[in-house]
């Protein structure tokens, strides 16, 4: 399947809570390259998921991960809608993925209007719809939902990333670059933020800085095809057809 590393886990009931054992295993050899455990009381599904994710990211990057970015909700139903939205948003094989994702994000914020990360998700889904349909009203909503997320939780990095995307979509590349640099000063290991910074530099006309940011994204997540495709498109714009062909492989 081309998988280099497998995440395995087991959950055990304990008095007053659960213990979850997780480990990263090298797929080819079966070698355990990292292991850890998380203990929690009853409930707290989001906290467990965020804790494990942060630890796994730290293990894979070789660096300590920043604290989970938050944006929590007290509504299990809203959280479930949020998770469903993300699955559809990232489905490259479904042309209506952003439409379906938006519906789930909207339901999540209906269930919990203070769910900041779901508002940021709405902005991201709307951006994909705007990129596809070029409807001006969608771009206005991209900015409105991003600002709503920032207003609810100013330190939420997903919200600030969404706001940077709105800045770029409305031609305010200097603001987008400044916002993304602040985001990356907090979490320098976020490949999506590096790719957004690359897009802002590209739109501002600095293709060399755009390439540098894109290559940082690839260094952090070299297995992600979208990062390579983005680099290929950029290199074509720069006139480097040989480099583009290599990136597209």
mmCIF file of C-alpha atoms in Angstrom:
data_model
loop_
_atom_site.group_PDB
_atom_site.id
_atom_site.type_symbol
_atom_site.label_atom_id
_atom_site.label_comp_id
_atom_site.label_asym_id
_atom_site.label_seq_id
_atom_site.Cartn_x
_atom_site.Cartn_y
_atom_site.Cartn_z
ATOM 1 C CA UNK A 1 0.000 0.000 0.000
ATOM 2 C CA UNK A 2 3.029 2.296 0.103
ATOM 3 C CA UNK A 3 2.590 3.025 3.818
ATOM 4 C CA UNK A 4 5.827 3.714 5.664
ATOM 5 C CA UNK A 5 4.565 3.933 9.241
ATOM 6 C CA UNK A 6 1.504 2.456 10.960
ATOM 7 C CA UNK A 7 -0.176 3.846 14.080
ATOM 8 C CA UNK A 8 -1.534 1.122 16.329
ATOM 9 C CA UNK A 9 -3.501 1.472 19.536
ATOM 10 C CA UNK A 10 -5.382 -0.401 22.235
ATOM 11 C CA UNK A 11 -7.833 0.871 24.831
ATOM 12 C CA UNK A 12 -8.282 -0.643 28.283
ATOM 13 C CA UNK A 13 -10.955 0.181 30.853
ATOM 14 C CA UNK A 14 -9.558 1.234 34.193
ATOM 15 C CA UNK A 15 -11.239 2.242 37.397
ATOM 16 C CA UNK A 16 -12.542 5.758 36.808
ATOM 17 C CA UNK A 17 -11.468 6.003 33.171
ATOM 18 C CA UNK A 18 -9.474 4.465 30.337
ATOM 19 C CA UNK A 19 -5.851 3.869 29.376
ATOM 20 C CA UNK A 20 -4.943 4.072 25.673
ATOM 21 C CA UNK A 21 -1.655 2.600 24.489
ATOM 22 C CA UNK A 22 -0.386 3.862 21.124
ATOM 23 C CA UNK A 23 2.684 3.029 19.071
ATOM 24 C CA UNK A 24 4.229 3.791 15.697
ATOM 25 C CA UNK A 25 5.433 0.743 13.791
ATOM 26 C CA UNK A 26 7.673 0.673 10.726
ATOM 27 C CA UNK A 27 5.506 -1.081 8.134
ATOM 28 C CA UNK A 28 8.291 -2.913 6.320
ATOM 29 C CA UNK A 29 10.120 -4.347 9.340
ATOM 30 C CA UNK A 30 7.542 -4.289 12.135
ATOM 31 C CA UNK A 31 9.978 -2.312 14.285
ATOM 32 C CA UNK A 32 8.319 -0.237 17.009
ATOM 33 C CA UNK A 33 9.838 3.235 16.595
ATOM 34 C CA UNK A 34 7.805 5.045 19.266
ATOM 35 C CA UNK A 35 5.234 4.237 21.948
ATOM 36 C CA UNK A 36 3.302 6.121 24.601
ATOM 37 C CA UNK A 37 0.087 5.953 26.598
ATOM 38 C CA UNK A 38 -2.707 8.315 27.610
ATOM 39 C CA UNK A 39 -4.883 7.967 30.705
ATOM 40 C CA UNK A 40 -8.144 9.867 31.068
ATOM 41 C CA UNK A 41 -11.281 9.872 33.144
ATOM 42 C CA UNK A 42 -14.727 9.202 31.697
ATOM 43 C CA UNK A 43 -15.628 11.319 28.669
ATOM 44 C CA UNK A 44 -13.106 13.713 27.222
ATOM 45 C CA UNK A 45 -13.058 12.199 23.729
ATOM 46 C CA UNK A 46 -11.793 15.419 22.162
ATOM 47 C CA UNK A 47 -9.034 15.884 24.736
ATOM 48 C CA UNK A 48 -7.837 12.300 24.199
ATOM 49 C CA UNK A 49 -7.826 12.694 20.411
ATOM 50 C CA UNK A 50 -5.987 16.034 20.543
ATOM 51 C CA UNK A 51 -3.427 14.707 23.047
ATOM 52 C CA UNK A 52 -2.652 11.619 20.966
ATOM 53 C CA UNK A 53 -2.480 13.635 17.750
ATOM 54 C CA UNK A 54 -0.036 16.112 19.264
ATOM 55 C CA UNK A 55 2.183 13.313 20.566
ATOM 56 C CA UNK A 56 2.183 11.434 17.260
ATOM 57 C CA UNK A 57 3.016 14.597 15.311
ATOM 58 C CA UNK A 58 5.871 15.256 17.706
ATOM 59 C CA UNK A 59 7.167 11.702 17.293
ATOM 60 C CA UNK A 60 7.026 11.874 13.495
ATOM 61 C CA UNK A 61 8.663 15.300 13.266
ATOM 62 C CA UNK A 62 11.257 14.613 15.915
ATOM 63 C CA UNK A 63 10.231 17.820 17.658
ATOM 64 C CA UNK A 64 7.958 18.657 20.538
ATOM 65 C CA UNK A 65 4.506 19.545 19.289
ATOM 66 C CA UNK A 66 2.768 22.734 20.383
ATOM 67 C CA UNK A 67 -0.300 22.402 22.563
ATOM 68 C CA UNK A 68 -3.476 21.297 20.846
ATOM 69 C CA UNK A 69 -5.016 24.262 19.061
ATOM 70 C CA UNK A 70 -8.326 23.938 20.820
ATOM 71 C CA UNK A 71 -11.601 25.169 19.444
ATOM 72 C CA UNK A 72 -13.539 22.646 21.517
ATOM 73 C CA UNK A 73 -17.253 22.204 21.920
ATOM 74 C CA UNK A 74 -19.395 20.871 24.715
ATOM 75 C CA UNK A 75 -21.757 19.316 22.163
ATOM 76 C CA UNK A 76 -20.840 15.752 21.118
ATOM 77 C CA UNK A 77 -23.260 16.108 18.198
ATOM 78 C CA UNK A 78 -21.511 19.255 16.969
ATOM 79 C CA UNK A 79 -18.134 17.548 17.237
ATOM 80 C CA UNK A 80 -19.398 14.573 15.240
ATOM 81 C CA UNK A 81 -20.640 16.912 12.492
ATOM 82 C CA UNK A 82 -17.247 18.630 12.508
ATOM 83 C CA UNK A 83 -15.424 15.319 12.023
ATOM 84 C CA UNK A 84 -17.772 14.313 9.203
ATOM 85 C CA UNK A 85 -17.197 17.648 7.490
ATOM 86 C CA UNK A 86 -13.439 17.146 7.499
ATOM 87 C CA UNK A 87 -13.753 13.748 5.849
ATOM 88 C CA UNK A 88 -15.735 15.213 2.949
ATOM 89 C CA UNK A 89 -13.562 18.319 2.628
ATOM 90 C CA UNK A 90 -10.418 16.227 2.136
ATOM 91 C CA UNK A 91 -11.985 13.756 -0.332
ATOM 92 C CA UNK A 92 -10.250 14.599 -3.602
ATOM 93 C CA UNK A 93 -12.357 12.021 -5.477
ATOM 94 C CA UNK A 94 -15.679 13.702 -4.647
ATOM 95 C CA UNK A 95 -16.342 16.861 -6.701
ATOM 96 C CA UNK A 96 -19.131 17.785 -4.276
ATOM 97 C CA UNK A 97 -16.981 17.209 -1.222
ATOM 98 C CA UNK A 98 -16.798 20.927 -0.305
ATOM 99 C CA UNK A 99 -20.591 21.274 -0.648
ATOM 100 C CA UNK A 100 -21.217 18.367 1.702
ATOM 101 C CA UNK A 101 -18.508 19.537 4.091
ATOM 102 C CA UNK A 102 -20.099 22.985 4.274
ATOM 103 C CA UNK A 103 -23.438 21.447 5.209
ATOM 104 C CA UNK A 104 -21.843 19.536 8.089
ATOM 105 C CA UNK A 105 -19.862 22.559 9.293
ATOM 106 C CA UNK A 106 -23.027 24.676 9.226
ATOM 107 C CA UNK A 107 -24.848 22.043 11.256
ATOM 108 C CA UNK A 108 -21.974 21.964 13.754
ATOM 109 C CA UNK A 109 -22.160 25.734 14.281
ATOM 110 C CA UNK A 110 -25.947 25.581 14.501
ATOM 111 C CA UNK A 111 -25.612 23.068 17.322
ATOM 112 C CA UNK A 112 -22.885 25.145 18.993
ATOM 113 C CA UNK A 113 -22.554 28.763 17.750
ATOM 114 C CA UNK A 114 -19.387 29.144 19.834
ATOM 115 C CA UNK A 115 -17.550 26.277 18.103
ATOM 116 C CA UNK A 116 -14.722 28.369 16.642
ATOM 117 C CA UNK A 117 -12.891 25.665 14.729
ATOM 118 C CA UNK A 118 -16.113 24.708 12.922
ATOM 119 C CA UNK A 119 -16.497 28.329 11.796
ATOM 120 C CA UNK A 120 -12.924 28.146 10.487
ATOM 121 C CA UNK A 121 -13.866 24.915 8.720
ATOM 122 C CA UNK A 122 -16.829 26.684 7.123
ATOM 123 C CA UNK A 123 -14.459 29.334 5.807
ATOM 124 C CA UNK A 124 -12.175 26.679 4.358
ATOM 125 C CA UNK A 125 -15.062 24.870 2.641
ATOM 126 C CA UNK A 126 -16.393 28.150 1.272
ATOM 127 C CA UNK A 127 -12.957 28.961 -0.107
ATOM 128 C CA UNK A 128 -12.944 25.686 -2.027
ATOM 129 C CA UNK A 129 -16.403 26.468 -3.384
ATOM 130 C CA UNK A 130 -15.279 29.965 -4.374
ATOM 131 C CA UNK A 131 -12.190 28.557 -6.108
ATOM 132 C CA UNK A 132 -14.475 26.262 -8.073
ATOM 133 C CA UNK A 133 -17.440 28.520 -8.830
ATOM 134 C CA UNK A 134 -15.958 32.060 -8.671
ATOM 135 C CA UNK A 135 -19.147 33.373 -7.083
ATOM 136 C CA UNK A 136 -18.382 36.715 -5.302
ATOM 137 C CA UNK A 137 -20.918 36.068 -2.538
ATOM 138 C CA UNK A 138 -18.925 32.979 -1.537
ATOM 139 C CA UNK A 139 -15.771 35.074 -1.060
ATOM 140 C CA UNK A 140 -17.655 37.427 1.248
ATOM 141 C CA UNK A 141 -18.752 34.454 3.312
ATOM 142 C CA UNK A 142 -15.161 33.141 3.400
ATOM 143 C CA UNK A 143 -14.155 36.326 5.203
ATOM 144 C CA UNK A 144 -17.254 36.537 7.400
ATOM 145 C CA UNK A 145 -16.876 33.001 8.770
ATOM 146 C CA UNK A 146 -13.130 33.393 9.277
ATOM 147 C CA UNK A 147 -13.658 36.586 11.256
ATOM 148 C CA UNK A 148 -16.383 34.886 13.280
ATOM 149 C CA UNK A 149 -13.900 32.156 14.238
ATOM 150 C CA UNK A 150 -11.227 34.702 15.191
ATOM 151 C CA UNK A 151 -13.714 36.730 17.234
ATOM 152 C CA UNK A 152 -14.740 33.649 19.210
ATOM 153 C CA UNK A 153 -11.190 32.422 19.781
ATOM 154 C CA UNK A 154 -8.426 34.848 18.728
ATOM 155 C CA UNK A 155 -5.599 32.387 19.467
ATOM 156 C CA UNK A 156 -7.056 29.562 17.356
ATOM 157 C CA UNK A 157 -4.542 28.897 14.583
ATOM 158 C CA UNK A 158 -7.134 27.390 12.232
ATOM 159 C CA UNK A 159 -9.115 30.628 12.528
ATOM 160 C CA UNK A 160 -6.098 32.760 11.731
ATOM 161 C CA UNK A 161 -5.193 30.526 8.790
ATOM 162 C CA UNK A 162 -8.728 30.975 7.455
ATOM 163 C CA UNK A 163 -8.456 34.743 7.894
ATOM 164 C CA UNK A 164 -5.151 34.763 5.987
ATOM 165 C CA UNK A 165 -6.846 32.893 3.157
ATOM 166 C CA UNK A 166 -9.605 35.498 3.102
ATOM 167 C CA UNK A 167 -7.003 38.279 2.989
ATOM 168 C CA UNK A 168 -5.333 36.622 0.012
ATOM 169 C CA UNK A 169 -8.623 36.075 -1.782
ATOM 170 C CA UNK A 170 -9.374 39.787 -1.577
ATOM 171 C CA UNK A 171 -5.925 40.856 -2.778
ATOM 172 C CA UNK A 172 -4.536 41.834 0.638
ATOM 173 C CA UNK A 173 -1.421 39.699 0.284
ATOM 174 C CA UNK A 174 0.660 41.771 2.702
ATOM 175 C CA UNK A 175 -1.856 41.081 5.470
ATOM 176 C CA UNK A 176 -2.022 37.403 4.503
ATOM 177 C CA UNK A 177 1.769 37.082 4.666
ATOM 178 C CA UNK A 178 1.963 38.822 8.049
ATOM 179 C CA UNK A 179 -0.813 36.634 9.486
ATOM 180 C CA UNK A 180 0.770 33.429 8.223
ATOM 181 C CA UNK A 181 4.173 34.383 9.569
ATOM 182 C CA UNK A 182 2.592 34.833 13.006
ATOM 183 C CA UNK A 183 0.881 31.437 12.730
ATOM 184 C CA UNK A 184 4.159 29.749 11.764
ATOM 185 C CA UNK A 185 6.011 31.445 14.620
ATOM 186 C CA UNK A 186 3.684 29.499 16.931
ATOM 187 C CA UNK A 187 3.587 26.233 14.967
ATOM 188 C CA UNK A 188 6.483 26.049 12.474
ATOM 189 C CA UNK A 189 5.697 22.401 11.685
ATOM 190 C CA UNK A 190 2.333 23.020 10.009
ATOM 191 C CA UNK A 191 2.746 22.224 6.312
ATOM 192 C CA UNK A 192 -0.639 23.707 5.358
ATOM 193 C CA UNK A 193 0.394 27.095 6.750
ATOM 194 C CA UNK A 194 3.661 26.969 4.789
ATOM 195 C CA UNK A 195 1.699 26.179 1.628
ATOM 196 C CA UNK A 196 -0.696 29.057 2.288
ATOM 197 C CA UNK A 197 2.318 31.331 2.755
ATOM 198 C CA UNK A 198 3.689 30.087 -0.558
ATOM 199 C CA UNK A 199 0.386 31.002 -2.225
ATOM 200 C CA UNK A 200 0.474 34.481 -0.693
ATOM 201 C CA UNK A 201 4.032 35.051 -1.907
ATOM 202 C CA UNK A 202 3.058 33.787 -5.363
ATOM 203 C CA UNK A 203 0.087 36.126 -5.554
ATOM 204 C CA UNK A 204 2.302 38.983 -4.382
ATOM 205 C CA UNK A 205 4.651 38.224 -7.279
ATOM 206 C CA UNK A 206 7.599 36.753 -5.342
ATOM 207 C CA UNK A 207 7.957 33.297 -6.900
ATOM 208 C CA UNK A 208 11.299 32.570 -5.224
ATOM 209 C CA UNK A 209 9.916 33.007 -1.712
ATOM 210 C CA UNK A 210 6.854 31.049 -2.813
ATOM 211 C CA UNK A 211 9.083 28.142 -3.827
ATOM 212 C CA UNK A 212 10.999 28.281 -0.542
ATOM 213 C CA UNK A 213 7.768 28.095 1.480
ATOM 214 C CA UNK A 214 6.412 25.285 -0.669
ATOM 215 C CA UNK A 215 9.584 23.258 -0.233
ATOM 216 C CA UNK A 216 9.303 23.711 3.549
ATOM 217 C CA UNK A 217 5.804 22.249 3.345
ATOM 218 C CA UNK A 218 7.160 19.278 1.402
ATOM 219 C CA UNK A 219 9.997 18.769 3.882
ATOM 220 C CA UNK A 220 7.422 18.532 6.659
ATOM 221 C CA UNK A 221 5.014 16.268 4.740
ATOM 222 C CA UNK A 222 6.790 14.747 1.780
ATOM 223 C CA UNK A 223 4.217 12.014 1.216
ATOM 224 C CA UNK A 224 1.327 14.422 0.572
ATOM 225 C CA UNK A 225 0.600 14.608 -3.158
ATOM 226 C CA UNK A 226 -1.019 18.040 -3.008
ATOM 227 C CA UNK A 227 2.218 19.633 -1.787
ATOM 228 C CA UNK A 228 4.111 18.167 -4.740
ATOM 229 C CA UNK A 229 1.402 19.176 -7.203
ATOM 230 C CA UNK A 230 1.528 22.724 -5.890
ATOM 231 C CA UNK A 231 5.287 22.800 -6.366
ATOM 232 C CA UNK A 232 4.933 21.445 -9.897
ATOM 233 C CA UNK A 233 2.461 24.163 -10.835
ATOM 234 C CA UNK A 234 4.711 26.837 -9.362
ATOM 235 C CA UNK A 235 7.787 25.569 -11.201
ATOM 236 C CA UNK A 236 5.829 25.613 -14.465
ATOM 237 C CA UNK A 237 5.019 29.254 -13.804
ATOM 238 C CA UNK A 238 8.729 29.901 -13.241
ATOM 239 C CA UNK A 239 9.584 28.205 -16.548
ATOM 240 C CA UNK A 240 11.255 25.182 -14.958
ATOM 241 C CA UNK A 241 9.541 22.411 -16.921
ATOM 242 C CA UNK A 242 12.073 19.749 -15.927
ATOM 243 C CA UNK A 243 11.642 20.511 -12.222
ATOM 244 C CA UNK A 244 7.863 20.576 -12.626
ATOM 245 C CA UNK A 245 7.868 17.173 -14.312
ATOM 246 C CA UNK A 246 9.870 15.745 -11.427
ATOM 247 C CA UNK A 247 7.488 17.251 -8.866
ATOM 248 C CA UNK A 248 4.433 15.859 -10.658
ATOM 249 C CA UNK A 249 5.786 12.287 -10.593
#
